[in-house]
Amino acid sequence: ETGVTQTPRHLVMGMTNKKSLKCEQHLGHNAMYWYKQSAKKPLELMFVYNFKEQTENNSVPSRFSPECPNSSHLFLHLHTLQPEDSALYLCASSQVRDPAYEQYFGPGTRLTVT
Amino acid sequence: AQSVSQHNHHVILSEAASLELGCNYSYGGTVNLFWYVQYPGQHLQLLLKYFSGDPLVKGIKGFEAEFIKSKFSFNLRKPSVQWSDTAEYFCAVNARDTDKLIFGTGTRLQVFP
């Protein structure tokens, strides 16, 4: 499989559940990103990993916990979420952590918190 | 703080009409500029980008964008749209002295045959 893949594509969870989102890139890139896309709002960068090291956390609540075990995989662990966390969560990768390099996006996970 | 404004939230056109989507940013320094597109059911993908040189940039599928530094703008244009151009279009800006890529809210384009 090529490009950036994300699983699951859709997730419905209660506020007390714990779940994880998975992202995998098959491009040999070294930087990976989590974004949140909410209706009528700009894409919000959540976390950045460069060569497996977290380089950015944009004041994301601790109920979101990222994990990057290697440069091809990125996880977002979710627990005790709020209804306002319902959104499309996008994963992206780029050759290195530099905006001059094109970011390749996955299809996203549509998360609904009930 | 940097911000990106896309004032057209929803644009509806007939095929063969001309398109111009506005993008303005707030940052006084040197910038890299991008347009991304998300076709229905597909991934967000890069349409075109500007780093330096000729301010008129040509991208895929006949799109172009013009960087006007004095107006802090990077508008996207296409002379004649097709039904297959129906998508959401996102402008993004990177201030060169930072490593942040800031996106606009997006413009939804619907093209009717």
PDB file of C-alpha atoms in Angstrom:
ATOM      1  CA  GLU A   1       0.000   0.000   0.000  1.00  0.00           C
ATOM      2  CA  THR A   2       1.276   3.463  -0.843  1.00  0.00           C
ATOM      3  CA  GLY A   3       0.975   6.909   0.731  1.00  0.00           C
ATOM      4  CA  VAL A   4      -0.433   7.579   4.162  1.00  0.00           C
ATOM      5  CA  THR A   5      -3.060   5.280   5.640  1.00  0.00           C
ATOM      6  CA  GLN A   6      -5.219   5.801   8.695  1.00  0.00           C
ATOM      7  CA  THR A   7      -7.356   3.407  10.701  1.00  0.00           C
ATOM      8  CA  PRO A   8     -10.110   3.340  11.620  1.00  0.00           C
ATOM      9  CA  ARG A   9     -11.826   5.601   9.102  1.00  0.00           C
ATOM     10  CA  HIS A  10     -14.773   6.168  11.440  1.00  0.00           C
ATOM     11  CA  LEU A  11     -14.946   5.918  15.223  1.00  0.00           C
ATOM     12  CA  VAL A  12     -17.782   6.515  17.642  1.00  0.00           C
ATOM     13  CA  MET A  13     -16.829   6.518  21.301  1.00  0.00           C
ATOM     14  CA  GLY A  14     -18.333   7.430  24.620  1.00  0.00           C
ATOM     15  CA  MET A  15     -16.734   9.961  26.897  1.00  0.00           C
ATOM     16  CA  THR A  16     -15.384   7.269  29.217  1.00  0.00           C
ATOM     17  CA  ASN A  17     -13.878   5.062  26.501  1.00  0.00           C
ATOM     18  CA  LYS A  18     -10.235   4.640  25.570  1.00  0.00           C
ATOM     19  CA  LYS A  19      -9.383   4.216  21.907  1.00  0.00           C
ATOM     20  CA  SER A  20      -6.430   4.745  19.575  1.00  0.00           C
ATOM     21  CA  LEU A  21      -6.052   6.122  16.077  1.00  0.00           C
ATOM     22  CA  LYS A  22      -3.339   4.673  13.869  1.00  0.00           C
ATOM     23  CA  CYS A  23      -1.389   6.250  11.042  1.00  0.00           C
ATOM     24  CA  GLU A  24       1.145   4.575   8.788  1.00  0.00           C
ATOM     25  CA  GLN A  25       3.209   6.120   6.016  1.00  0.00           C
ATOM     26  CA  HIS A  26       4.857   4.168   3.227  1.00  0.00           C
ATOM     27  CA  LEU A  27       6.860   7.069   1.814  1.00  0.00           C
ATOM     28  CA  GLY A  28      10.114   6.803   3.772  1.00  0.00           C
ATOM     29  CA  HIS A  29       9.448  10.144   5.444  1.00  0.00           C
ATOM     30  CA  ASN A  30      10.919  11.238   8.761  1.00  0.00           C
ATOM     31  CA  ALA A  31       8.325  13.717   9.990  1.00  0.00           C
ATOM     32  CA  MET A  32       4.744  12.913  10.960  1.00  0.00           C
ATOM     33  CA  TYR A  33       1.904  15.153  12.070  1.00  0.00           C
ATOM     34  CA  TRP A  34      -1.518  15.004  13.693  1.00  0.00           C
ATOM     35  CA  TYR A  35      -4.067  17.635  12.675  1.00  0.00           C
ATOM     36  CA  LYS A  36      -7.635  18.265  13.818  1.00  0.00           C
ATOM     37  CA  GLN A  37     -10.133  19.403  11.188  1.00  0.00           C
ATOM     38  CA  SER A  38     -13.383  20.830  12.521  1.00  0.00           C
ATOM     39  CA  ALA A  39     -16.158  22.321  10.437  1.00  0.00           C
ATOM     40  CA  LYS A  40     -15.592  25.966   9.474  1.00  0.00           C
ATOM     41  CA  LYS A  41     -12.272  26.135  11.338  1.00  0.00           C
ATOM     42  CA  PRO A  42      -8.718  26.040   9.993  1.00  0.00           C
ATOM     43  CA  LEU A  43      -6.782  22.816  10.231  1.00  0.00           C
ATOM     44  CA  GLU A  44      -5.231  22.781  13.692  1.00  0.00           C
ATOM     45  CA  LEU A  45      -1.805  21.259  14.093  1.00  0.00           C
ATOM     46  CA  MET A  46      -1.770  19.099  17.210  1.00  0.00           C
ATOM     47  CA  PHE A  47       1.533  17.230  17.335  1.00  0.00           C
ATOM     48  CA  VAL A  48       4.692  16.902  15.266  1.00  0.00           C
ATOM     49  CA  TYR A  49       7.282  14.165  15.341  1.00  0.00           C
ATOM     50  CA  ASN A  50      10.625  14.448  13.569  1.00  0.00           C
ATOM     51  CA  PHE A  51      12.843  11.357  13.467  1.00  0.00           C
ATOM     52  CA  LYS A  52      10.583   9.814  16.160  1.00  0.00           C
ATOM     53  CA  GLU A  53      11.063  12.725  18.558  1.00  0.00           C
ATOM     54  CA  GLN A  54       8.125  14.938  19.461  1.00  0.00           C
ATOM     55  CA  THR A  55       9.027  18.448  18.407  1.00  0.00           C
ATOM     56  CA  GLU A  56       5.714  20.191  18.843  1.00  0.00           C
ATOM     57  CA  ASN A  57       2.664  20.003  21.058  1.00  0.00           C
ATOM     58  CA  ASN A  58       0.279  22.853  20.347  1.00  0.00           C
ATOM     59  CA  SER A  59      -1.319  23.094  23.799  1.00  0.00           C
ATOM     60  CA  VAL A  60      -3.308  19.940  23.182  1.00  0.00           C
ATOM     61  CA  PRO A  61      -5.271  18.635  26.208  1.00  0.00           C
ATOM     62  CA  SER A  62      -3.738  15.641  27.916  1.00  0.00           C
ATOM     63  CA  ARG A  63      -6.713  13.472  26.971  1.00  0.00           C
ATOM     64  CA  PHE A  64      -4.918  13.222  23.605  1.00  0.00           C
ATOM     65  CA  SER A  65      -1.666  11.292  23.860  1.00  0.00           C
ATOM     66  CA  PRO A  66       0.548  10.706  20.796  1.00  0.00           C
ATOM     67  CA  GLU A  67       3.008   7.886  20.296  1.00  0.00           C
ATOM     68  CA  CYS A  68       5.585   7.437  17.543  1.00  0.00           C
ATOM     69  CA  PRO A  69       7.335   4.060  17.886  1.00  0.00           C
ATOM     70  CA  ASN A  70       9.194   4.469  14.589  1.00  0.00           C
ATOM     71  CA  SER A  71       9.285   6.903  11.711  1.00  0.00           C
ATOM     72  CA  SER A  72       6.593   4.986   9.792  1.00  0.00           C
ATOM     73  CA  HIS A  73       3.939   4.761  12.488  1.00  0.00           C
ATOM     74  CA  LEU A  74       2.074   7.320  14.534  1.00  0.00           C
ATOM     75  CA  PHE A  75      -0.666   6.750  17.064  1.00  0.00           C
ATOM     76  CA  LEU A  76      -3.088   9.047  18.835  1.00  0.00           C
ATOM     77  CA  HIS A  77      -4.399   7.584  22.080  1.00  0.00           C
ATOM     78  CA  LEU A  78      -7.734   8.970  23.223  1.00  0.00           C
ATOM     79  CA  HIS A  79      -9.297   8.847  26.683  1.00  0.00           C
ATOM     80  CA  THR A  80     -12.108  10.661  28.468  1.00  0.00           C
ATOM     81  CA  LEU A  81     -12.868  12.783  25.449  1.00  0.00           C
ATOM     82  CA  GLN A  82     -15.472  15.536  25.283  1.00  0.00           C
ATOM     83  CA  PRO A  83     -18.200  15.992  22.644  1.00  0.00           C
ATOM     84  CA  GLU A  84     -16.322  19.039  21.299  1.00  0.00           C
ATOM     85  CA  ASP A  85     -13.476  16.694  20.365  1.00  0.00           C
ATOM     86  CA  SER A  86     -15.653  15.287  17.595  1.00  0.00           C
ATOM     87  CA  ALA A  87     -13.844  16.111  14.344  1.00  0.00           C
ATOM     88  CA  LEU A  88     -11.841  14.684  11.462  1.00  0.00           C
ATOM     89  CA  TYR A  89      -8.335  13.763  12.617  1.00  0.00           C
ATOM     90  CA  LEU A  90      -5.758  13.883   9.850  1.00  0.00           C
ATOM     91  CA  CYS A  91      -2.320  12.383   9.820  1.00  0.00           C
ATOM     92  CA  ALA A  92       0.367  13.720   7.497  1.00  0.00           C
ATOM     93  CA  SER A  93       4.010  13.050   6.766  1.00  0.00           C
ATOM     94  CA  SER A  94       6.847  14.879   5.057  1.00  0.00           C
ATOM     95  CA  GLN A  95      10.439  14.115   4.246  1.00  0.00           C
ATOM     96  CA  VAL A  96      11.633  16.206   7.184  1.00  0.00           C
ATOM     97  CA  ARG A  97      10.106  18.684   9.617  1.00  0.00           C
ATOM     98  CA  ASP A  98      10.268  21.690   7.325  1.00  0.00           C
ATOM     99  CA  PRO A  99       7.209  23.370   5.824  1.00  0.00           C
ATOM    100  CA  ALA A 100       9.104  23.759   2.556  1.00  0.00           C
ATOM    101  CA  TYR A 101       8.646  20.028   2.076  1.00  0.00           C
ATOM    102  CA  GLU A 102       5.227  18.913   0.878  1.00  0.00           C
ATOM    103  CA  GLN A 103       3.053  17.254   3.475  1.00  0.00           C
ATOM    104  CA  TYR A 104       1.230  14.119   2.376  1.00  0.00           C
ATOM    105  CA  PHE A 105      -2.078  13.563   4.115  1.00  0.00           C
ATOM    106  CA  GLY A 106      -4.013  10.460   5.007  1.00  0.00           C
ATOM    107  CA  PRO A 107      -7.780  10.109   4.518  1.00  0.00           C
ATOM    108  CA  GLY A 108      -8.536  10.927   8.134  1.00  0.00           C
ATOM    109  CA  THR A 109     -10.477   9.335  10.969  1.00  0.00           C
ATOM    110  CA  ARG A 110     -13.949  10.773  11.526  1.00  0.00           C
ATOM    111  CA  LEU A 111     -14.364  10.761  15.313  1.00  0.00           C
ATOM    112  CA  THR A 112     -17.698  11.190  17.048  1.00  0.00           C
ATOM    113  CA  VAL A 113     -17.771  11.490  20.832  1.00  0.00           C
ATOM    114  CA  THR A 114     -21.158  10.749  22.367  1.00  0.00           C
TER     115      THR A 114
ATOM    116  CA  ALA B   1       0.273  35.743  15.337  1.00  0.00           C
ATOM    117  CA  GLN B   2       0.045  34.569  11.775  1.00  0.00           C
ATOM    118  CA  SER B   3      -3.358  33.969  10.275  1.00  0.00           C
ATOM    119  CA  VAL B   4      -4.787  33.044   6.898  1.00  0.00           C
ATOM    120  CA  SER B   5      -8.140  34.294   5.625  1.00  0.00           C
ATOM    121  CA  GLN B   6     -10.215  32.702   2.924  1.00  0.00           C
ATOM    122  CA  HIS B   7     -13.215  34.944   2.581  1.00  0.00           C
ATOM    123  CA  ASN B   8     -15.132  32.788   0.103  1.00  0.00           C
ATOM    124  CA  HIS B   9     -16.552  29.943   2.154  1.00  0.00           C
ATOM    125  CA  HIS B  10     -18.710  28.438  -0.569  1.00  0.00           C
ATOM    126  CA  VAL B  11     -18.521  29.116  -4.291  1.00  0.00           C
ATOM    127  CA  ILE B  12     -20.939  27.733  -6.870  1.00  0.00           C
ATOM    128  CA  LEU B  13     -20.079  27.922 -10.570  1.00  0.00           C
ATOM    129  CA  SER B  14     -21.203  26.458 -13.859  1.00  0.00           C
ATOM    130  CA  GLU B  15     -18.727  24.562 -16.011  1.00  0.00           C
ATOM    131  CA  ALA B  16     -16.510  26.816 -18.153  1.00  0.00           C
ATOM    132  CA  ALA B  17     -16.855  29.729 -15.749  1.00  0.00           C
ATOM    133  CA  SER B  18     -13.688  31.379 -14.479  1.00  0.00           C
ATOM    134  CA  LEU B  19     -12.599  30.885 -10.904  1.00  0.00           C
ATOM    135  CA  GLU B  20     -10.782  33.066  -8.438  1.00  0.00           C
ATOM    136  CA  LEU B  21     -10.507  32.094  -4.770  1.00  0.00           C
ATOM    137  CA  GLY B  22      -9.126  34.640  -2.369  1.00  0.00           C
ATOM    138  CA  CYS B  23      -6.396  34.043   0.196  1.00  0.00           C
ATOM    139  CA  ASN B  24      -4.909  36.721   2.430  1.00  0.00           C
ATOM    140  CA  TYR B  25      -2.410  36.268   5.210  1.00  0.00           C
ATOM    141  CA  SER B  26      -1.168  38.383   8.054  1.00  0.00           C
ATOM    142  CA  TYR B  27       2.609  38.304   8.345  1.00  0.00           C
ATOM    143  CA  GLY B  28       5.091  40.960   7.366  1.00  0.00           C
ATOM    144  CA  GLY B  29       8.110  38.792   6.681  1.00  0.00           C
ATOM    145  CA  THR B  30       9.094  36.300   4.012  1.00  0.00           C
ATOM    146  CA  VAL B  31       6.624  33.502   3.418  1.00  0.00           C
ATOM    147  CA  ASN B  32       6.148  30.226   1.602  1.00  0.00           C
ATOM    148  CA  LEU B  33       2.625  29.853   0.195  1.00  0.00           C
ATOM    149  CA  PHE B  34       0.565  26.798  -0.655  1.00  0.00           C
ATOM    150  CA  TRP B  35      -2.795  25.746  -2.015  1.00  0.00           C
ATOM    151  CA  TYR B  36      -4.075  22.306  -1.053  1.00  0.00           C
ATOM    152  CA  VAL B  37      -7.172  20.614  -2.475  1.00  0.00           C
ATOM    153  CA  GLN B  38      -9.437  17.930  -1.066  1.00  0.00           C
ATOM    154  CA  TYR B  39     -11.628  16.208  -3.661  1.00  0.00           C
ATOM    155  CA  PRO B  40     -14.736  14.429  -2.328  1.00  0.00           C
ATOM    156  CA  GLY B  41     -13.705  11.248  -0.580  1.00  0.00           C
ATOM    157  CA  GLN B  42     -10.021  11.822  -1.229  1.00  0.00           C
ATOM    158  CA  HIS B  43      -6.960  12.935   0.705  1.00  0.00           C
ATOM    159  CA  LEU B  44      -5.860  16.518   1.063  1.00  0.00           C
ATOM    160  CA  GLN B  45      -3.183  17.052  -1.601  1.00  0.00           C
ATOM    161  CA  LEU B  46      -0.887  19.816  -2.750  1.00  0.00           C
ATOM    162  CA  LEU B  47      -2.160  21.835  -5.724  1.00  0.00           C
ATOM    163  CA  LEU B  48       0.671  24.342  -6.034  1.00  0.00           C
ATOM    164  CA  LYS B  49       3.243  26.245  -4.007  1.00  0.00           C
ATOM    165  CA  TYR B  50       5.279  29.434  -4.119  1.00  0.00           C
ATOM    166  CA  PHE B  51       8.666  29.896  -2.486  1.00  0.00           C
ATOM    167  CA  SER B  52      10.399  32.562  -4.588  1.00  0.00           C
ATOM    168  CA  GLY B  53      10.852  33.807  -8.130  1.00  0.00           C
ATOM    169  CA  ASP B  54       8.020  34.390 -10.585  1.00  0.00           C
ATOM    170  CA  PRO B  55       4.995  35.379  -8.468  1.00  0.00           C
ATOM    171  CA  LEU B  56       2.666  33.633 -10.924  1.00  0.00           C
ATOM    172  CA  VAL B  57       2.780  29.948 -10.094  1.00  0.00           C
ATOM    173  CA  LYS B  58       1.277  27.190 -12.182  1.00  0.00           C
ATOM    174  CA  GLY B  59       0.016  24.019 -10.589  1.00  0.00           C
ATOM    175  CA  ILE B  60      -1.724  20.826 -11.603  1.00  0.00           C
ATOM    176  CA  LYS B  61      -4.992  20.631 -13.553  1.00  0.00           C
ATOM    177  CA  GLY B  62      -4.688  24.126 -15.042  1.00  0.00           C
ATOM    178  CA  PHE B  63      -4.684  25.998 -11.738  1.00  0.00           C
ATOM    179  CA  GLU B  64      -2.468  28.979 -11.091  1.00  0.00           C
ATOM    180  CA  ALA B  65      -1.955  31.399  -8.242  1.00  0.00           C
ATOM    181  CA  GLU B  66      -0.466  34.851  -8.034  1.00  0.00           C
ATOM    182  CA  PHE B  67       1.503  36.136  -5.086  1.00  0.00           C
ATOM    183  CA  ILE B  68       0.988  39.869  -4.573  1.00  0.00           C
ATOM    184  CA  LYS B  69       3.300  40.847  -1.741  1.00  0.00           C
ATOM    185  CA  SER B  70       1.880  44.349  -1.315  1.00  0.00           C
ATOM    186  CA  LYS B  71      -1.588  42.904  -0.785  1.00  0.00           C
ATOM    187  CA  PHE B  72      -0.474  39.909   1.314  1.00  0.00           C
ATOM    188  CA  SER B  73      -2.481  37.780  -1.079  1.00  0.00           C
ATOM    189  CA  PHE B  74      -2.103  34.476  -2.911  1.00  0.00           C
ATOM    190  CA  ASN B  75      -5.295  34.050  -4.918  1.00  0.00           C
ATOM    191  CA  LEU B  76      -6.033  30.854  -6.796  1.00  0.00           C
ATOM    192  CA  ARG B  77      -7.336  31.052 -10.370  1.00  0.00           C
ATOM    193  CA  LYS B  78      -8.518  28.834 -13.180  1.00  0.00           C
ATOM    194  CA  PRO B  79      -9.800  30.260 -16.480  1.00  0.00           C
ATOM    195  CA  SER B  80     -12.409  27.553 -17.089  1.00  0.00           C
ATOM    196  CA  VAL B  81     -13.571  25.179 -14.375  1.00  0.00           C
ATOM    197  CA  GLN B  82     -14.790  21.633 -14.870  1.00  0.00           C
ATOM    198  CA  TRP B  83     -17.249  19.536 -12.889  1.00  0.00           C
ATOM    199  CA  SER B  84     -14.253  17.511 -11.643  1.00  0.00           C
ATOM    200  CA  ASP B  85     -12.900  20.630  -9.897  1.00  0.00           C
ATOM    201  CA  THR B  86     -15.625  20.289  -7.276  1.00  0.00           C
ATOM    202  CA  ALA B  87     -13.633  20.108  -4.044  1.00  0.00           C
ATOM    203  CA  GLU B  88     -12.553  22.020  -0.981  1.00  0.00           C
ATOM    204  CA  TYR B  89      -9.559  24.310  -1.408  1.00  0.00           C
ATOM    205  CA  PHE B  90      -7.233  25.316   1.419  1.00  0.00           C
ATOM    206  CA  CYS B  91      -4.671  28.090   1.414  1.00  0.00           C
ATOM    207  CA  ALA B  92      -1.681  27.661   3.733  1.00  0.00           C
ATOM    208  CA  VAL B  93       1.180  29.929   4.710  1.00  0.00           C
ATOM    209  CA  ASN B  94       4.542  29.299   6.312  1.00  0.00           C
ATOM    210  CA  ALA B  95       6.523  32.186   7.731  1.00  0.00           C
ATOM    211  CA  ARG B  96      10.110  31.367   6.792  1.00  0.00           C
ATOM    212  CA  ASP B  97      11.488  32.159  10.232  1.00  0.00           C
ATOM    213  CA  THR B  98       9.178  29.568  11.782  1.00  0.00           C
ATOM    214  CA  ASP B  99       8.439  25.955  11.047  1.00  0.00           C
ATOM    215  CA  LYS B 100       4.664  26.360  11.283  1.00  0.00           C
ATOM    216  CA  LEU B 101       2.260  25.833   8.403  1.00  0.00           C
ATOM    217  CA  ILE B 102      -0.941  27.798   9.013  1.00  0.00           C
ATOM    218  CA  PHE B 103      -4.073  26.827   7.105  1.00  0.00           C
ATOM    219  CA  GLY B 104      -7.120  28.864   6.183  1.00  0.00           C
ATOM    220  CA  THR B 105     -10.673  27.655   6.824  1.00  0.00           C
ATOM    221  CA  GLY B 106     -11.101  26.399   3.287  1.00  0.00           C
ATOM    222  CA  THR B 107     -13.400  27.254   0.383  1.00  0.00           C
ATOM    223  CA  ARG B 108     -15.904  24.730  -0.863  1.00  0.00           C
ATOM    224  CA  LEU B 109     -16.249  24.869  -4.641  1.00  0.00           C
ATOM    225  CA  GLN B 110     -19.213  23.274  -6.399  1.00  0.00           C
ATOM    226  CA  VAL B 111     -19.209  23.148 -10.187  1.00  0.00           C
ATOM    227  CA  PHE B 112     -22.406  22.235 -11.960  1.00  0.00           C
ATOM    228  CA  PRO B 113     -22.465  20.787 -15.513  1.00  0.00           C
TER     229      PRO B 113
END
